[in-house]
Amino acid sequence: MTNNMFFIANWKMFGDIKSVNSIKKVINFSKNKKYKKAQIIYCPPYTLISKLLRLVKNSKIKIGAQNCHYSQTPGPFTGSINTDLIKSCGAKYVIIGHSENRALGDTNNIINLKIKSALKKKLKVIFCIGETLKEKRKKKTNLILSSQIKYGLKNIKKNNNIIFAYEPVWSIGTGIIPKINNLEKQVSDIKKMINKVWKLKKPRIIYGGSVNSNNITELKKISSIKGFLVGGASQNSKNFIDIIKKTIN
Ligand code: PEP
């Protein structure tokens, strides 16, 4: 991976076969040399991955999945998709550890298995970490984040194929973002936590949680943040393009 700024669209369980065409605007936009530093990655629902891959074929936009099963081998896991299947359809990234999946039962241990499986298949990982509002109120943020990092990366050798996405759970889908000073300090703490496990000089840390075309002007001031994971605002091409334009100007 290079020194690009990442703009990762997490469509969650939204989008249908027709809405996929709306990304044609983003494909055209991505060809503008002015924005060559923007590394755009779309993570649609599994069912739309192939269609999106065909659309982005002659562009620099990459496609990722939103989750994966932990099993590295095929097996009796009805309704699940593992990294082998993701890789074989042509996607290059996978989101692992999203709080919406942690809430459904993904423990740090399961997340660790998923990351191992993804790296083995040479998929790049968007590794989400974040504290809940309750944890934040109890001043447990650093405790939670450091254990998510420590156990998520357990027995995984240092590598450059992981993007760390800091997503405070209380910010996702709420319209609330952290105060800029607090966020800057939190990213610096996260850097130290990663360093404790891996001694990575420059871990790629991105931010996610209610990013939109209004608050991006504030968020982009934090130079240690190397991109954004965008949920709701990524479903509208114009909004997503505005976020990229305002970040890189
Ligand atoms: C997300 O779910 O990863 C996310 C960042 O969502 P939103 O932008 O809608 O808060």
GROMACS .gro file of C-alpha atoms and ligand atoms in nm:
model
  259
    1MET     CA    1   0.000   0.000   0.000
    2THR     CA    2   0.118   0.351  -0.071
    3ASN     CA    3   0.080   0.687   0.101
    4ASN     CA    4  -0.269   0.727  -0.032
    5MET     CA    5  -0.563   0.871   0.159
    6PHE     CA    6  -0.825   0.601   0.194
    7PHE     CA    7  -1.193   0.660   0.132
    8ILE     CA    8  -1.371   0.341   0.215
    9ALA     CA    9  -1.743   0.311   0.148
   10ASN     CA   10  -1.925   0.073   0.379
   11TRP     CA   11  -2.267   0.023   0.226
   12LYS     CA   12  -2.375  -0.203   0.510
   13MET     CA   13  -2.700  -0.388   0.420
   14PHE     CA   14  -2.805  -0.122   0.170
   15GLY     CA   15  -2.799  -0.102  -0.208
   16ASP     CA   16  -2.954  -0.311  -0.482
   17ILE     CA   17  -2.862  -0.410  -0.833
   18LYS     CA   18  -2.993  -0.078  -0.972
   19SER     CA   19  -2.829   0.151  -0.719
   20VAL     CA   20  -2.491   0.008  -0.810
   21ASN     CA   21  -2.494   0.214  -1.131
   22SER     CA   22  -2.480   0.530  -0.923
   23ILE     CA   23  -2.110   0.466  -0.862
   24LYS     CA   24  -2.038   0.546  -1.228
   25LYS     CA   25  -2.012   0.911  -1.117
   26VAL     CA   26  -1.745   0.813  -0.864
   27ILE     CA   27  -1.561   0.608  -1.126
   28ASN     CA   28  -1.541   0.911  -1.358
   29PHE     CA   29  -1.438   1.133  -1.071
   30SER     CA   30  -1.162   0.891  -0.967
   31LYS     CA   31  -0.994   0.939  -1.306
   32ASN     CA   32  -0.931   1.307  -1.233
   33LYS     CA   33  -0.554   1.342  -1.178
   34LYS     CA   34  -0.611   1.604  -0.908
   35TYR     CA   35  -0.744   1.330  -0.684
   36LYS     CA   36  -0.487   1.066  -0.763
   37LYS     CA   37  -0.397   1.034  -0.393
   38ALA     CA   38  -0.749   0.914  -0.317
   39GLN     CA   39  -0.762   0.538  -0.278
   40ILE     CA   40  -1.131   0.459  -0.310
   41ILE     CA   41  -1.260   0.125  -0.188
   42TYR     CA   42  -1.623   0.013  -0.204
   43CYS     CA   43  -1.748  -0.251   0.037
   44PRO     CA   44  -2.097  -0.340  -0.083
   45PRO     CA   45  -2.310  -0.635   0.034
   46TYR     CA   46  -2.165  -0.969  -0.090
   47THR     CA   47  -2.438  -0.999  -0.355
   48LEU     CA   48  -2.320  -0.683  -0.532
   49ILE     CA   49  -1.946  -0.749  -0.530
   50SER     CA   50  -1.926  -0.909  -0.876
   51LYS     CA   51  -2.138  -0.638  -1.036
   52LEU     CA   52  -1.925  -0.364  -0.880
   53LEU     CA   53  -1.606  -0.539  -0.985
   54ARG     CA   54  -1.722  -0.534  -1.346
   55LEU     CA   55  -1.807  -0.164  -1.324
   56VAL     CA   56  -1.475  -0.055  -1.172
   57LYS     CA   57  -1.263  -0.276  -1.399
   58ASN     CA   58  -1.088   0.006  -1.583
   59SER     CA   59  -1.050   0.234  -1.284
   60LYS     CA   60  -0.835   0.244  -0.973
   61ILE     CA   61  -1.130   0.181  -0.743
   62LYS     CA   62  -1.099  -0.138  -0.540
   63ILE     CA   63  -1.369  -0.359  -0.397
   64GLY     CA   64  -1.390  -0.519  -0.054
   65ALA     CA   65  -1.629  -0.732   0.149
   66GLN     CA   66  -1.788  -0.617   0.476
   67ASN     CA   67  -1.710  -0.929   0.676
   68CYS     CA   68  -1.597  -1.290   0.640
   69HIS     CA   69  -1.628  -1.623   0.816
   70TYR     CA   70  -1.322  -1.730   1.016
   71SER     CA   71  -1.288  -2.076   0.861
   72GLN     CA   72  -0.999  -2.095   0.617
   73THR     CA   73  -1.144  -2.408   0.457
   74PRO     CA   74  -1.487  -2.479   0.305
   75GLY     CA   75  -1.733  -2.619   0.557
   76PRO     CA   76  -2.090  -2.655   0.679
   77PHE     CA   77  -2.149  -2.286   0.756
   78THR     CA   78  -2.483  -2.206   0.595
   79GLY     CA   79  -2.510  -1.847   0.484
   80SER     CA   80  -2.145  -1.767   0.544
   81ILE     CA   81  -1.869  -1.648   0.311
   82ASN     CA   82  -1.503  -1.706   0.389
   83THR     CA   83  -1.195  -1.526   0.264
   84ASP     CA   84  -1.135  -1.790  -0.004
   85LEU     CA   85  -1.469  -1.708  -0.165
   86ILE     CA   86  -1.409  -1.334  -0.131
   87LYS     CA   87  -1.066  -1.363  -0.290
   88SER     CA   88  -1.187  -1.588  -0.571
   89CYS     CA   89  -1.451  -1.338  -0.683
   90GLY     CA   90  -1.185  -1.068  -0.717
   91ALA     CA   91  -1.230  -0.847  -0.411
   92LYS     CA   92  -0.909  -0.717  -0.256
   93TYR     CA   93  -1.017  -0.596   0.088
   94VAL     CA   94  -1.229  -0.714   0.378
   95ILE     CA   95  -1.368  -0.523   0.677
   96ILE     CA   96  -1.314  -0.720   0.999
   97GLY     CA   97  -1.423  -0.632   1.352
   98HIS     CA   98  -1.696  -0.384   1.264
   99SER     CA   99  -1.889  -0.298   1.580
  100GLU     CA  100  -2.215  -0.411   1.418
  101ASN     CA  101  -2.062  -0.759   1.389
  102ARG     CA  102  -1.897  -0.743   1.732
  103ALA     CA  103  -2.250  -0.674   1.862
  104LEU     CA  104  -2.367  -0.993   1.688
  105GLY     CA  105  -2.104  -1.204   1.863
  106ASP     CA  106  -1.765  -1.144   1.701
  107THR     CA  107  -1.520  -1.170   1.991
  108ASN     CA  108  -1.158  -1.056   1.977
  109ASN     CA  109  -1.067  -1.421   1.931
  110ILE     CA  110  -1.300  -1.471   1.631
  111ILE     CA  111  -1.175  -1.143   1.485
  112ASN     CA  112  -0.818  -1.267   1.523
  113LEU     CA  113  -0.905  -1.585   1.328
  114LYS     CA  114  -1.074  -1.380   1.058
  115ILE     CA  115  -0.772  -1.151   1.021
  116LYS     CA  116  -0.540  -1.452   0.995
  117SER     CA  117  -0.762  -1.604   0.730
  118ALA     CA  118  -0.776  -1.281   0.529
  119LEU     CA  119  -0.400  -1.226   0.539
  120LYS     CA  120  -0.338  -1.586   0.436
  121LYS     CA  121  -0.551  -1.526   0.128
  122LYS     CA  122  -0.361  -1.203   0.062
  123LEU     CA  123  -0.664  -0.984   0.122
  124LYS     CA  124  -0.603  -0.645   0.278
  125VAL     CA  125  -0.780  -0.598   0.607
  126ILE     CA  126  -0.976  -0.299   0.732
  127PHE     CA  127  -0.957  -0.377   1.103
  128CYS     CA  128  -1.223  -0.187   1.301
  129ILE     CA  129  -1.179  -0.099   1.664
  130GLY     CA  130  -1.388   0.125   1.885
  131GLU     CA  131  -1.543   0.173   2.226
  132THR     CA  132  -1.912   0.193   2.313
  133LEU     CA  133  -2.065   0.494   2.484
  134LYS     CA  134  -2.088   0.300   2.810
  135GLU     CA  135  -1.717   0.214   2.791
  136LYS     CA  136  -1.630   0.574   2.711
  137ARG     CA  137  -1.835   0.703   3.005
  138LYS     CA  138  -1.656   0.460   3.236
  139LYS     CA  139  -1.324   0.592   3.099
  140LYS     CA  140  -1.239   0.250   2.962
  141THR     CA  141  -1.169   0.359   2.605
  142ASN     CA  142  -0.795   0.286   2.607
  143LEU     CA  143  -0.843  -0.040   2.791
  144ILE     CA  144  -1.095  -0.160   2.533
  145LEU     CA  145  -0.898  -0.040   2.230
  146SER     CA  146  -0.571  -0.188   2.351
  147SER     CA  147  -0.728  -0.528   2.410
  148GLN     CA  148  -0.904  -0.518   2.070
  149ILE     CA  149  -0.563  -0.450   1.913
  150LYS     CA  150  -0.365  -0.694   2.126
  151TYR     CA  151  -0.601  -0.991   2.084
  152GLY     CA  152  -0.704  -0.904   1.729
  153LEU     CA  153  -0.339  -0.919   1.621
  154LYS     CA  154  -0.239  -1.212   1.843
  155ASN     CA  155   0.020  -1.437   1.676
  156ILE     CA  156   0.011  -1.232   1.357
  157LYS     CA  157   0.345  -1.114   1.226
  158LYS     CA  158   0.397  -0.745   1.167
  159ASN     CA  159   0.283  -0.652   0.816
  160ASN     CA  160   0.156  -0.359   0.613
  161ASN     CA  161  -0.167  -0.514   0.494
  162ILE     CA  162  -0.388  -0.389   0.771
  163ILE     CA  163  -0.565  -0.054   0.783
  164PHE     CA  164  -0.673   0.028   1.138
  165ALA     CA  165  -1.015   0.193   1.142
  166TYR     CA  166  -1.094   0.375   1.464
  167GLU     CA  167  -1.471   0.384   1.485
  168PRO     CA  168  -1.613   0.497   1.819
  169VAL     CA  169  -1.938   0.300   1.837
  170TRP     CA  170  -2.123   0.603   1.976
  171SER     CA  171  -2.038   0.794   1.662
  172ILE     CA  172  -2.155   0.539   1.406
  173GLY     CA  173  -2.480   0.650   1.246
  174THR     CA  174  -2.550   0.909   1.518
  175GLY     CA  175  -2.428   1.227   1.349
  176ILE     CA  176  -2.196   1.283   1.646
  177ILE     CA  177  -1.821   1.299   1.596
  178PRO     CA  178  -1.550   1.326   1.861
  179LYS     CA  179  -1.406   1.667   1.946
  180ILE     CA  180  -1.110   1.721   1.715
  181ASN     CA  181  -0.856   1.755   1.999
  182ASN     CA  182  -0.983   1.437   2.165
  183LEU     CA  183  -0.974   1.248   1.837
  184GLU     CA  184  -0.619   1.360   1.763
  185LYS     CA  185  -0.509   1.242   2.107
  186GLN     CA  186  -0.698   0.913   2.065
  187VAL     CA  187  -0.529   0.842   1.733
  188SER     CA  188  -0.193   0.910   1.891
  189ASP     CA  189  -0.279   0.666   2.174
  190ILE     CA  190  -0.387   0.405   1.921
  191LYS     CA  191  -0.054   0.446   1.742
  192LYS     CA  192   0.123   0.369   2.070
  193MET     CA  193  -0.097   0.063   2.127
  194ILE     CA  194  -0.018  -0.073   1.783
  195ASN     CA  195   0.347   0.002   1.839
  196LYS     CA  196   0.347  -0.200   2.157
  197VAL     CA  197   0.233  -0.508   1.964
  198TRP     CA  198   0.408  -0.459   1.632
  199LYS     CA  199   0.658  -0.173   1.638
  200LEU     CA  200   0.511  -0.039   1.316
  201LYS     CA  201   0.658   0.304   1.251
  202LYS     CA  202   0.367   0.428   1.047
  203PRO     CA  203   0.048   0.230   1.102
  204ARG     CA  204  -0.232   0.338   0.871
  205ILE     CA  205  -0.509   0.469   1.090
  206ILE     CA  206  -0.836   0.591   0.944
  207TYR     CA  207  -1.143   0.729   1.116
  208GLY     CA  208  -1.505   0.619   1.082
  209GLY     CA  209  -1.824   0.743   1.242
  210SER     CA  210  -2.075   0.987   1.092
  211VAL     CA  211  -1.827   1.131   0.842
  212ASN     CA  212  -2.009   1.361   0.602
  213SER     CA  213  -1.941   1.644   0.361
  214ASN     CA  214  -1.991   1.903   0.637
  215ASN     CA  215  -1.775   1.767   0.917
  216ILE     CA  216  -1.496   1.649   0.685
  217THR     CA  217  -1.341   1.998   0.685
  218GLU     CA  218  -1.278   1.961   1.059
  219LEU     CA  219  -1.181   1.593   1.052
  220LYS     CA  220  -0.924   1.638   0.778
  221LYS     CA  221  -0.725   1.873   1.001
  222ILE     CA  222  -0.591   1.569   1.186
  223SER     CA  223  -0.286   1.480   0.980
  224SER     CA  224  -0.235   1.146   1.155
  225ILE     CA  225  -0.565   1.022   1.010
  226LYS     CA  226  -0.496   0.865   0.676
  227GLY     CA  227  -0.848   0.832   0.546
  228PHE     CA  228  -1.209   0.767   0.633
  229LEU     CA  229  -1.449   0.477   0.659
  230VAL     CA  230  -1.781   0.617   0.548
  231GLY     CA  231  -2.114   0.446   0.608
  232GLY     CA  232  -2.434   0.638   0.545
  233ALA     CA  233  -2.277   0.921   0.341
  234SER     CA  234  -2.113   0.675   0.099
  235GLN     CA  235  -2.446   0.554  -0.033
  236ASN     CA  236  -2.491   0.879  -0.222
  237SER     CA  237  -2.223   0.933  -0.487
  238LYS     CA  238  -2.238   1.310  -0.470
  239ASN     CA  239  -2.188   1.311  -0.093
  240PHE     CA  240  -1.902   1.063  -0.119
  241ILE     CA  241  -1.732   1.268  -0.392
  242ASP     CA  242  -1.773   1.585  -0.184
  243ILE     CA  243  -1.601   1.416   0.109
  244ILE     CA  244  -1.305   1.323  -0.112
  245LYS     CA  245  -1.288   1.664  -0.279
  246LYS     CA  246  -1.293   1.850   0.052
  247THR     CA  247  -1.025   1.625   0.197
  248ILE     CA  248  -0.788   1.657  -0.097
  249ASN     CA  249  -0.793   2.010  -0.223
  250PEP     C1  250  -1.962   0.251   0.959
  250PEP     O1  251  -2.062   0.181   0.983
  250PEP     O2  252  -1.852   0.198   0.936
  250PEP     C2  253  -1.980   0.395   0.960
  250PEP     C3  254  -1.874   0.470   0.966
  250PEP     O3  255  -2.108   0.441   0.953
  250PEP     P1  256  -2.159   0.594   0.947
  250PEP     O4  257  -2.065   0.670   0.857
  250PEP     O5  258  -2.297   0.584   0.889
  250PEP     O6  259  -2.155   0.645   1.085
   0.00000   0.00000   0.00000
